[in-house]
């Protein structure tokens, strides 16, 4: 068993959670003028997958992108500064939450559904052509598979046996629309399967299983067996965009949300971590405070950071 | 007259049209959810239920083709995009198929359908949630394209669209959704191809589209105090375009400023300038001016976003420049008050 | 056994073949200024499928559309006139070959790959909403399944259980590109399958089997079981666009083309028809001449027909 | 100087660039087949083989994203569309993703890639195989867009594109593929943002794009005999656009005619007119004129197709109208000789 890996995954999840909880607590202050899609409840996916990556691998993400940014070790100061529109942000205030990136850590997000899927395939094509041992990973939601570009990209990747891992975070909803009004009842990982594709489904809230699954898939992808698809069953706890709860809005029940809160991936891994003696409850609490404090510090630092100069508006258009 | 918000005017138009015409249905991502496309499809869903107002997968390309196939068969679909930026995915179907259907099949079938797209603005919508697809739609023959600037026009255009024998694209401005104005309770239509003279004046013709109309009117109010009299024309529909009204106005004033909610390059503002430079050339006293977005993607940060968008103040400065005037107008009044608090 | 049906299918195939052979023989005259994709060798698909349709059903087609137009009984005079750009053409000279239509017979073609697939689904949606017992059929090639709009359309049709029959004419090539450089090796009907979809493969040159298969599928589609997908294995004998043979061009071998000529669907059905005593060889030869004569007559009539008036250019834009 | 056809110039540019830069590869439907995109990719395939010149599935949307992903990683993909009409399927990736990449990620990565699209014309190409996507591409910030009108420019622009640090769209004219002109064997580049003055003259400025350049030159030749001296400017790149050269010319001649290979509405011709009506207004003696396609889809029938496209004769008539002249020019010479015998 890989104690270090689980510990890292756990710490990453904790860091994502504490960072996003900070956003929750300050979003109403209107310092973050950027529509923000929180990953609270879905942290295990990014944390476990990224744990299995190498530093040079590339990661492409949808609108719900904070978790992957943080899991890859994206800079926290640059994160809060970007959300606050400051020039110290990772994109100097141009991108906001939805187009978040860490060029250093090879993470790029776009909120157009499905948009990053072919980009990941193109990255993988370049690795293949240049015979580099890198892989591309793309995270997307259950709605992105409804975009035609998904199947086009999958076909191309399978055809060329490209090193790309497709990770579908199936949280059962697209905004407020349940899967049942968008797709037939069969599971996504079966429906999108083609005979030549490695396609799996896993509990997206079980970091241990998730990590085992990706640890099996990724070496195969990397060594040239072709792409793999992984459907992770998970759940978004907060509203689609913004920091609030929304179970009073009619599209899902409080019971449903609560049942998923009980399956909290952090809680679950925490039990495992403490049970295995990898960390103690106290150590964890300390870490929780540490990440929380770091988030607060980065946020405060962002607020003291300068705004972009108006006359830089046209920079980097060409 | 009764007043209504822009979004409620849209909602009312949809409900009234659906009441009259059982072939109308509304579909698109989230049209039936509790937000109901910022309130515009909520009442229709309540009244007509899930058979006529229904959610869809995220498949913008196919949905446009599905719209077309249903329209050819006598239905009158209303396809809704919460952001018109998503319509880039539907352009093949819209431009290669829907816009050409009647022509290429020699007028034997028509395609009565409405595509609603919302143009985002502000609060960090960012590079992919704040564009305007109007110029692309107006460039290709076969579509009606309209951009309502007021609740009154929004209702009239939607009702017009829902009795038009061809594909219509209506691009609404998210920033106008909460603006209020007089709207008759009756059903009424506003013709495509008819501009709306929002203010009569004699000194400068300002052609302003969508959310730039209120900015232009504000500018007119401020300049009036200084004896400058703007004529404000809202083209309302970009295709067909009411060239006549604009030309007549410029013939009277001798000055044109076109203020668009878009990039200038190959945009509707260029078209207005070109039409005037041809057909009202003899009356023009000064260069034709255009005001629009900075030529960059729309950034998130407020300091940059504020620079990206033109405002009332740009209109005033341009007018003063054209007229060679320098007046101490109240710059505070000319600020755009942005009350939108996100997220979309 | 349905003698009438097989006879009709056979006559339809013969009519398509003789009509297209007429195009072959006159294309060089430059009276048909319109890029033309012949169905020679693929006639069985349209003929058998359309035999199983009702008159009110709707048919959508790709660039290779003559067979469906003729199989539905589209007017032959209007066909040749359209190819010759005359005002008596089915689209008054606006459409040419690639956008061929017969509004009366509910056939519409477009050469943009995949373009008609969602349109067929939209037609089926209207039938469903209006509770009409019609179905929509869409014919497309093996390349069209590579377009994202195909999978989007399939998902929507399956989700809503719409009455649409997807007919893929797999002739092994897209222009000059073999399947192997465009798609993984597994068969299309398996690769695009989702558990909720009726998906079949059949020999597209065996009209009898084809007719049996669609006779099984269409009633199910019509009665509301949801859409069906049918892959028909067939082969294009002539060049991709235009009237010539092209086995000297390197992308496919003469042997391959000839082996498929031996599997000519018309020849095959003819043996069946004569073997079963449905028609005699002489009756068939007579029909062959009749269709050939009709094609020649329609072509000559087209050439004597008026051109569209220049001042009608802007008609029907709005 | 050596002469070469337009298509061979493209081919040579690709081969030379690929020889120099191992990161360049070409892909798209049929790039490796025996026709090789009307001869433009044949030699590259022969020279560099299937690793660098390869066929693709028909997935225009994804292919643009794949282009982008490879470009971000230091490759320099050349994506080819045998008709630019198919690019409507790729516009989401091109405009929402590629055009904005450098901006939204703050310039930390760039996207060196070239998209080639061919604009069809004649022999019944029909409504979906004869459009021009240039205006859409030039409207949205972030792309370089160029439309070569000669073999010389075709080579220079492709070589320029293949050393440009961002996404480039080059739209070639199928009707020009067999035209021949001087082309240096050396590698050379033609800068984006630089117009080409094809003919110096003093009476009327004719801005002509792509295949309208030869038509304009023909008109100039015919009118010369009548003492009328046209200045012909090929803008070459639509984005960035060389406003200066056009403005200076109009300042000299006082007259502008813009002849575009596209619909006029919200097209590049409108942009040229708007720029001139603003920045050269004081020099304009007459209305600004535009010549382009009829506002309909492009029909198949020859009688209609001939009406749809503008020709040398339209240019001559417009010049004479502007100058209030009536000369008995040779109408035969002004006909467009169409030698294209199909199919694509
Ligand atoms: C092309 C496109 N269509 C629609 C949208 C609007 N939109 C943004 S997020 C979202 C829901 C996506 O659901 P899913 O992919 O399941 O991701 P989740 O939000 O559940 O993480 C939608 C419809 C968009 N951004 N892009
Ligand atoms: C969107 C689009 N991309 C490319 C083309 C060019 N094109 C026309 S026909 C064709 C081949 C299509 O192959 P397939 O679908 O197998 O049909 P077939 O010609 O074999 O009948 C191609 C690539 C097109 N018309 N539309
Ligand atoms: Mg989801
Ligand atoms: Mg094929």
Coordinates of C-alpha atoms and ligand atoms in Angstrom, one line a residue, chain A residues 141-143 169-175 182, ligand 3:
Chain A
X141 CA -18.7 16.9 -16.4
X142 CA -21.5 14.5 -17.4
X143 CA -22.9 17.2 -19.8
X169 CA -17.0 13.7 -13.3
X170 CA -20.5 12.5 -13.3
X171 CA -22.3 14.5 -10.6
X172 CA -25.7 13.7 -11.9
X173 CA -26.6 17.2 -13.0
X174 CA -25.9 19.7 -15.7
X175 CA -26.7 23.0 -13.9
X182 CA -30.4 14.6 -21.2
Ligands
LIG3 MG1 -22.6 17.5 -14.0

